[in-house]
mmCIF file of C-alpha atoms and ligand atoms in Angstrom:
data_model
loop_
_atom_site.group_PDB
_atom_site.id
_atom_site.type_symbol
_atom_site.label_atom_id
_atom_site.label_comp_id
_atom_site.label_asym_id
_atom_site.label_seq_id
_atom_site.Cartn_x
_atom_site.Cartn_y
_atom_site.Cartn_z
ATOM 1 C CA MET F 1 -0.141 -0.046 0.109
ATOM 2 C CA ALA F 2 1.878 3.149 -1.380
ATOM 3 C CA ALA F 3 1.197 6.121 1.088
ATOM 4 C CA SER F 4 2.436 9.843 2.106
ATOM 5 C CA ILE F 5 4.588 9.496 4.974
ATOM 6 C CA VAL F 6 5.935 12.406 6.696
ATOM 7 C CA VAL F 7 9.290 11.996 8.125
ATOM 8 C CA THR F 8 10.712 14.448 10.236
ATOM 9 C CA GLY F 9 14.760 14.828 10.732
ATOM 10 C CA ALA F 10 14.954 13.770 7.095
ATOM 11 C CA VAL F 11 18.449 14.783 6.825
ATOM 12 C CA GLY F 12 20.381 13.513 10.130
ATOM 13 C CA GLY F 13 22.354 10.332 10.177
ATOM 14 C CA LEU F 14 19.579 8.013 9.831
ATOM 15 C CA GLY F 15 16.802 10.111 8.012
ATOM 16 C CA PRO F 16 18.251 9.718 4.216
ATOM 17 C CA ALA F 17 18.162 6.307 4.751
ATOM 18 C CA LEU F 18 14.819 5.786 5.837
ATOM 19 C CA VAL F 19 13.694 8.415 2.789
ATOM 20 C CA ARG F 20 15.195 6.264 0.578
ATOM 21 C CA PHE F 21 13.995 3.273 1.849
ATOM 22 C CA LEU F 22 10.108 4.408 2.010
ATOM 23 C CA VAL F 23 10.446 6.082 -1.422
ATOM 24 C CA GLN F 24 11.774 3.183 -3.223
ATOM 25 C CA ARG F 25 8.954 0.649 -2.029
ATOM 26 C CA GLY F 26 6.694 3.386 -3.476
ATOM 27 C CA ASP F 27 5.848 5.642 -0.956
ATOM 28 C CA ARG F 28 5.463 9.566 -1.293
ATOM 29 C CA VAL F 29 7.786 11.309 1.007
ATOM 30 C CA ALA F 30 7.610 14.652 2.677
ATOM 31 C CA ALA F 31 11.250 14.992 4.059
ATOM 32 C CA ILE F 32 11.419 17.566 7.224
ATOM 33 C CA GLY F 33 14.642 19.309 8.025
ATOM 34 C CA SER F 34 15.410 22.049 10.602
ATOM 35 C CA PRO F 35 15.494 25.800 9.067
ATOM 36 C CA GLY F 36 19.562 25.169 8.455
ATOM 37 C CA SER F 37 19.247 22.217 6.352
ATOM 38 C CA ALA F 38 17.522 23.445 3.275
ATOM 39 C CA ASP F 39 20.502 22.604 1.048
ATOM 40 C CA ARG F 40 20.549 19.025 2.175
ATOM 41 C CA LEU F 41 16.606 18.618 1.885
ATOM 42 C CA ARG F 42 16.714 20.163 -1.302
ATOM 43 C CA ALA F 43 19.621 17.481 -2.523
ATOM 44 C CA LEU F 44 17.573 14.450 -1.291
ATOM 45 C CA GLN F 45 14.836 15.912 -3.273
ATOM 46 C CA GLU F 46 16.430 16.224 -6.436
ATOM 47 C CA GLN F 47 17.778 12.423 -6.085
ATOM 48 C CA LEU F 48 14.201 10.911 -4.811
ATOM 49 C CA ARG F 49 11.674 13.499 -7.172
ATOM 50 C CA PRO F 50 8.747 12.818 -7.885
ATOM 51 C CA ASN F 51 8.199 11.010 -4.924
ATOM 52 C CA CYS F 52 9.794 13.231 -2.374
ATOM 53 C CA ILE F 53 9.349 16.789 -1.142
ATOM 54 C CA GLY F 54 11.973 18.473 0.679
ATOM 55 C CA ILE F 55 10.602 21.188 3.749
ATOM 56 C CA ALA F 56 12.553 22.714 6.018
ATOM 57 C CA MET F 57 10.479 24.106 9.282
ATOM 58 C CA ASP F 58 10.923 24.232 12.834
ATOM 59 C CA VAL F 59 8.913 20.979 13.821
ATOM 60 C CA ASN F 60 8.034 22.792 17.178
ATOM 61 C CA SER F 61 6.035 25.804 15.872
ATOM 62 C CA PRO F 62 2.286 24.955 14.905
ATOM 63 C CA PRO F 63 1.657 27.885 12.293
ATOM 64 C CA GLU F 64 4.921 25.962 10.462
ATOM 65 C CA TRP F 65 2.810 22.724 10.645
ATOM 66 C CA GLU F 66 0.062 24.516 9.741
ATOM 67 C CA ARG F 67 2.183 25.640 6.262
ATOM 68 C CA ALA F 68 3.434 22.065 6.023
ATOM 69 C CA LEU F 69 0.606 19.652 6.159
ATOM 70 C CA ALA F 70 -1.235 22.333 3.618
ATOM 71 C CA GLN F 71 1.721 21.817 0.896
ATOM 72 C CA ILE F 72 1.830 17.976 1.766
ATOM 73 C CA ASP F 73 -1.967 17.433 1.526
ATOM 74 C CA LYS F 74 -1.676 19.410 -2.262
ATOM 75 C CA GLU F 75 1.711 17.780 -3.452
ATOM 76 C CA LEU F 76 1.492 14.298 -1.833
ATOM 77 C CA GLY F 77 -1.909 13.713 -0.268
ATOM 78 C CA ALA F 78 -2.892 13.337 3.352
ATOM 79 C CA PRO F 79 -0.425 11.882 5.619
ATOM 80 C CA TRP F 80 -0.971 8.429 6.241
ATOM 81 C CA GLY F 81 2.334 7.939 8.202
ATOM 82 C CA ALA F 82 5.148 9.597 9.905
ATOM 83 C CA ALA F 83 8.494 8.597 11.312
ATOM 84 C CA LEU F 84 9.392 11.207 13.939
ATOM 85 C CA LEU F 85 13.284 11.361 14.178
ATOM 86 C CA ALA F 86 13.836 14.582 14.840
ATOM 87 C CA GLY F 87 16.155 14.712 18.155
ATOM 88 C CA GLY F 88 19.270 15.554 19.194
ATOM 89 C CA TYR F 89 22.298 14.392 21.985
ATOM 90 C CA LYS F 90 24.306 16.111 24.539
ATOM 91 C CA GLY F 91 26.295 14.294 26.789
ATOM 92 C CA GLY F 92 29.359 13.652 28.640
ATOM 93 C CA ARG F 93 29.297 15.570 32.204
ATOM 94 C CA PRO F 94 27.217 13.996 35.278
ATOM 95 C CA PHE F 95 23.652 15.417 35.819
ATOM 96 C CA HIS F 96 24.875 17.673 39.169
ATOM 97 C CA GLU F 97 26.816 19.207 36.930
ATOM 98 C CA THR F 98 24.875 19.633 33.813
ATOM 99 C CA ASP F 99 24.008 23.386 32.451
ATOM 100 C CA GLU F 100 20.658 24.220 32.327
ATOM 101 C CA ALA F 101 20.898 24.813 28.869
ATOM 102 C CA VAL F 102 21.736 21.205 28.197
ATOM 103 C CA TRP F 103 18.637 20.033 29.862
ATOM 104 C CA GLN F 104 16.396 22.537 28.228
ATOM 105 C CA SER F 105 17.880 21.657 24.927
ATOM 106 C CA MET F 106 17.433 18.001 25.375
ATOM 107 C CA LEU F 107 14.033 18.720 26.228
ATOM 108 C CA ALA F 108 13.490 20.845 23.194
ATOM 109 C CA VAL F 109 14.921 18.715 20.526
ATOM 110 C CA ASN F 110 13.781 15.483 21.990
ATOM 111 C CA LEU F 111 10.582 15.584 23.660
ATOM 112 C CA GLU F 112 9.071 18.929 22.564
ATOM 113 C CA THR F 113 9.499 18.009 18.910
ATOM 114 C CA ALA F 114 7.298 14.610 19.505
ATOM 115 C CA ARG F 115 4.948 16.567 21.323
ATOM 116 C CA ARG F 116 4.511 19.141 18.814
ATOM 117 C CA SER F 117 4.735 16.805 15.761
ATOM 118 C CA LEU F 118 2.091 14.522 17.401
ATOM 119 C CA GLN F 119 -0.172 17.394 18.158
ATOM 120 C CA ALA F 120 0.189 18.570 14.359
ATOM 121 C CA LEU F 121 -0.419 15.066 12.958
ATOM 122 C CA LEU F 122 -2.936 13.241 15.229
ATOM 123 C CA PRO F 123 -6.307 15.376 14.512
ATOM 124 C CA GLY F 124 -5.780 14.523 10.445
ATOM 125 C CA MET F 125 -5.383 10.973 11.026
ATOM 126 C CA VAL F 126 -8.263 10.273 13.776
ATOM 127 C CA GLN F 127 -10.617 12.127 11.456
ATOM 128 C CA ARG F 128 -9.374 10.255 8.084
ATOM 129 C CA ARG F 129 -9.431 6.736 10.719
ATOM 130 C CA ALA F 130 -6.327 5.612 9.583
ATOM 131 C CA GLY F 131 -2.679 6.390 10.575
ATOM 132 C CA SER F 132 0.437 4.766 11.658
ATOM 133 C CA VAL F 133 3.457 7.237 13.760
ATOM 134 C CA VAL F 134 6.782 6.350 14.608
ATOM 135 C CA ALA F 135 8.572 7.993 17.853
ATOM 136 C CA VAL F 136 12.039 7.753 18.358
ATOM 137 C CA GLY F 137 13.283 6.502 21.908
ATOM 138 C CA SER F 138 16.601 4.809 22.722
ATOM 139 C CA GLN F 139 18.009 2.117 24.107
ATOM 140 C CA VAL F 140 18.697 4.129 27.282
ATOM 141 C CA ILE F 141 15.084 3.443 28.096
ATOM 142 C CA GLU F 142 15.658 0.071 28.903
ATOM 143 C CA ARG F 143 18.778 0.098 29.910
ATOM 144 C CA PRO F 144 19.219 3.308 31.613
ATOM 145 C CA TRP F 145 22.672 2.838 33.092
ATOM 146 C CA LYS F 146 23.870 3.179 29.187
ATOM 147 C CA GLY F 147 22.502 7.054 29.932
ATOM 148 C CA ALA F 148 25.292 7.395 32.480
ATOM 149 C CA GLY F 149 26.547 10.899 31.346
ATOM 150 C CA SER F 150 23.763 11.862 29.353
ATOM 151 C CA ALA F 151 20.846 11.777 32.181
ATOM 152 C CA ALA F 152 19.221 14.856 30.018
ATOM 153 C CA TYR F 153 19.025 12.865 27.435
ATOM 154 C CA THR F 154 17.863 9.656 28.985
ATOM 155 C CA ALA F 155 15.477 11.585 30.620
ATOM 156 C CA ALA F 156 13.975 13.153 27.615
ATOM 157 C CA LYS F 157 13.568 9.928 25.482
ATOM 158 C CA SER F 158 12.126 8.092 28.265
ATOM 159 C CA ALA F 159 9.039 10.667 28.080
ATOM 160 C CA VAL F 160 9.128 10.191 24.340
ATOM 161 C CA VAL F 161 8.402 6.988 24.732
ATOM 162 C CA GLY F 162 5.863 7.441 27.564
ATOM 163 C CA LEU F 163 3.995 10.151 25.765
ATOM 164 C CA ALA F 164 4.021 7.283 22.251
ATOM 165 C CA ARG F 165 2.527 4.888 24.356
ATOM 166 C CA ALA F 166 0.022 6.549 26.228
ATOM 167 C CA VAL F 167 -1.290 8.422 23.296
ATOM 168 C CA GLY F 168 -0.969 4.984 21.131
ATOM 169 C CA ALA F 169 -3.713 3.827 23.574
ATOM 170 C CA GLU F 170 -5.969 7.144 23.197
ATOM 171 C CA VAL F 171 -6.059 6.479 19.051
ATOM 172 C CA SER F 172 -6.086 3.210 18.410
ATOM 173 C CA LYS F 173 -9.677 2.802 18.748
ATOM 174 C CA TYR F 174 -9.933 5.167 15.583
ATOM 175 C CA ASN F 175 -7.303 2.854 13.305
ATOM 176 C CA VAL F 176 -4.636 5.035 14.220
ATOM 177 C CA ARG F 177 -1.610 3.123 15.534
ATOM 178 C CA VAL F 178 1.645 4.934 17.413
ATOM 179 C CA ASN F 179 4.744 3.178 18.145
ATOM 180 C CA ALA F 180 8.334 3.910 19.254
ATOM 181 C CA ILE F 181 11.460 2.206 18.186
ATOM 182 C CA LEU F 182 14.676 2.247 20.526
ATOM 183 C CA PRO F 183 17.714 2.252 18.664
ATOM 184 C CA GLY F 184 20.897 0.973 19.883
ATOM 185 C CA THR F 185 24.153 3.025 18.489
ATOM 186 C CA ILE F 186 23.265 3.601 14.730
ATOM 187 C CA ASP F 187 25.847 3.809 12.163
ATOM 188 C CA THR F 188 25.974 6.986 11.521
ATOM 189 C CA ALA F 189 28.929 9.383 10.358
ATOM 190 C CA ALA F 190 28.695 11.790 13.434
ATOM 191 C CA ASN F 191 28.983 8.554 15.482
ATOM 192 C CA ARG F 192 31.735 7.375 13.572
ATOM 193 C CA ALA F 193 33.498 10.518 14.083
ATOM 194 C CA ALA F 194 32.935 11.221 18.199
ATOM 195 C CA MET F 195 33.760 7.322 18.900
ATOM 196 C CA PRO F 196 36.904 6.805 16.173
ATOM 197 C CA GLY F 197 38.512 4.118 18.305
ATOM 198 C CA ALA F 198 34.722 1.875 18.955
ATOM 199 C CA ASP F 199 34.092 -1.473 18.526
ATOM 200 C CA LYS F 200 31.061 -1.012 15.498
ATOM 201 C CA THR F 201 30.243 -4.795 15.349
ATOM 202 C CA GLY F 202 27.555 -3.794 17.353
ATOM 203 C CA TRP F 203 25.938 -0.698 15.810
ATOM 204 C CA VAL F 204 22.804 -0.777 13.793
ATOM 205 C CA SER F 205 22.954 0.341 10.436
ATOM 206 C CA PRO F 206 20.343 3.044 9.132
ATOM 207 C CA GLU F 207 19.489 0.582 6.450
ATOM 208 C CA SER F 208 18.118 -2.154 8.925
ATOM 209 C CA LEU F 209 16.687 0.769 11.309
ATOM 210 C CA SER F 210 14.802 1.724 8.068
ATOM 211 C CA GLU F 211 13.434 -1.680 7.662
ATOM 212 C CA ALA F 212 12.130 -1.751 11.000
ATOM 213 C CA ILE F 213 10.553 1.674 11.188
ATOM 214 C CA GLY F 214 9.232 0.812 7.533
ATOM 215 C CA PHE F 215 7.322 -2.371 9.253
ATOM 216 C CA LEU F 216 5.383 -0.336 11.407
ATOM 217 C CA LEU F 217 4.515 1.980 8.435
ATOM 218 C CA SER F 218 2.861 -0.529 6.903
ATOM 219 C CA ASP F 219 0.004 -2.593 6.726
ATOM 220 C CA ALA F 220 1.855 -5.813 8.022
ATOM 221 C CA SER F 221 1.665 -4.118 11.945
ATOM 222 C CA ARG F 222 -1.735 -3.341 11.558
ATOM 223 C CA ASP F 223 -2.025 -4.702 14.899
ATOM 224 C CA ILE F 224 0.514 -3.285 16.736
ATOM 225 C CA SER F 225 0.246 -0.115 18.685
ATOM 226 C CA GLY F 226 1.854 1.194 22.079
ATOM 227 C CA ALA F 227 5.144 -1.264 21.200
ATOM 228 C CA ALA F 228 8.212 0.330 21.898
ATOM 229 C CA LEU F 229 10.470 -2.086 19.988
ATOM 230 C CA PRO F 230 14.200 -2.437 20.654
ATOM 231 C CA VAL F 231 16.291 -2.752 17.429
ATOM 232 C CA TYR F 232 19.811 -3.290 19.282
ATOM 233 C CA GLY F 233 21.623 -5.037 16.058
ATOM 234 C CA ARG F 234 24.440 -7.280 18.006
ATOM 235 C CA ALA F 235 24.939 -5.902 20.795
ATOM 236 C CA GLY F 236 23.386 -8.205 23.034
HETATM 237 N N1 LIG Q 1 22.548 8.253 16.252
HETATM 238 C C1 LIG Q 1 22.187 7.619 17.508
HETATM 239 O O1 LIG Q 1 22.982 6.867 18.002
HETATM 240 C C2 LIG Q 1 20.969 7.106 17.916
HETATM 241 C C3 LIG Q 1 20.667 6.285 19.017
HETATM 242 C C4 LIG Q 1 18.957 5.819 19.244
HETATM 243 C C5 LIG Q 1 18.566 6.947 19.361
HETATM 244 N N2 LIG Q 1 18.672 8.103 18.285
HETATM 245 C C6 LIG Q 1 17.851 8.733 17.851
HETATM 246 O O2 LIG Q 1 17.452 8.702 16.545
HETATM 247 C C7 LIG Q 1 16.876 9.578 15.958
HETATM 248 C C8 LIG Q 1 17.343 9.649 14.464
HETATM 249 O O3 LIG Q 1 19.088 9.656 14.744
HETATM 250 P P1 LIG Q 1 20.413 10.825 14.058
HETATM 251 O O4 LIG Q 1 21.305 10.044 14.364
HETATM 252 O O5 LIG Q 1 19.928 10.925 12.726
HETATM 253 O O6 LIG Q 1 20.001 12.367 15.038
HETATM 254 P P2 LIG Q 1 20.540 13.430 13.944
HETATM 255 O O7 LIG Q 1 21.890 13.084 13.142
HETATM 256 O O8 LIG Q 1 20.725 14.402 15.385
HETATM 257 O O9 LIG Q 1 19.163 13.932 13.213
HETATM 258 C C9 LIG Q 1 18.403 14.716 13.495
HETATM 259 C C10 LIG Q 1 18.067 15.848 13.116
HETATM 260 O O10 LIG Q 1 16.919 16.172 13.723
HETATM 261 C C11 LIG Q 1 16.772 18.227 13.525
HETATM 262 N N3 LIG Q 1 15.974 18.410 14.462
HETATM 263 C C12 LIG Q 1 16.059 18.718 15.719
HETATM 264 N N4 LIG Q 1 15.269 19.748 16.139
HETATM 265 C C13 LIG Q 1 14.662 19.895 15.151
HETATM 266 C C14 LIG Q 1 13.469 20.897 15.026
HETATM 267 N N5 LIG Q 1 13.050 21.341 16.039
HETATM 268 N N6 LIG Q 1 12.779 21.239 13.766
HETATM 269 C C15 LIG Q 1 13.317 20.342 13.003
HETATM 270 N N7 LIG Q 1 14.416 19.840 12.721
HETATM 271 C C16 LIG Q 1 14.605 19.514 14.083
HETATM 272 C C17 LIG Q 1 18.180 17.789 13.541
HETATM 273 O O11 LIG Q 1 18.342 19.283 12.629
HETATM 274 P P3 LIG Q 1 19.404 20.236 12.807
HETATM 275 O O12 LIG Q 1 20.451 19.405 11.746
HETATM 276 O O13 LIG Q 1 19.509 21.642 12.513
HETATM 277 O O14 LIG Q 1 20.524 19.915 14.291
HETATM 278 C C18 LIG Q 1 19.022 16.737 12.465
HETATM 279 O O15 LIG Q 1 18.917 17.250 11.730
HETATM 280 C C19 LIG Q 1 16.924 10.694 16.907
HETATM 281 O O16 LIG Q 1 15.713 10.903 17.584
HETATM 282 C C20 LIG Q 1 17.983 10.592 17.751
HETATM 283 O O17 LIG Q 1 18.125 11.195 18.872
HETATM 284 C C21 LIG Q 1 19.921 7.948 17.629
#
């Protein structure tokens, strides 16, 4: 079933692989990136036209969502699916030494982006009685000791998953599903640069993660809502 699907965080480390996977299987994708990513979005759109449109916007802005959804409805059709990849990571210091700015930014880029995206997308899906949304948590939710040194990120991602699962229970009666995935370390260029000496055998490839998200954004998962799916690769 080809569908119109929104992907936020579309030109981060994971996003382009997911957008490509969805377009290659026949979906039409609105690739949403931050206001600073217009050039990268344009390049992705060029590669995948006509089934991908790039939209540069702040997903924490309701008026920008209103404009984006009007464009998506017109150019791709009303969204049936959404993958909420927008997020960010800051760590490296214990919580008792963490700046207020780091705490606020982890809430803004992780929890607030998920909240604003759900608030923008769900009313239309509920009205149409059709939809599937995937939020992105992290392995730190099930393995909080791995969040030592990044407690603000761990708290924000835990809240994202709690929000997604509670909302999933609210909207399932309208044939709208909300699930979360919990990635282990993703094999991105940024992680390779940040951890040059790390053993990468347990890292998850963007392509493999894209297939897991693609399953949740397909009719094959029609009876799954409120799940938090671990995708830890071979990290055990
Ligand atoms: N990488 C990992 O190992 C890993 C592990 C577990 C979970 N995750 C999660 O998986 C998701 C994808 O990971 P990733 O590595 O692709 O992350 P990423 O490279 O940091 O990409 C996230 C993207 O979200 C965008 N973004 C943040 N706030 C936004 C806003 N308000 N409006 C619009 N765009 C916004 C960022 O824009 P800018 O480029 O302008 O900052 C960035 O391009 C994230 O939620 C991440 O937290 C990642």
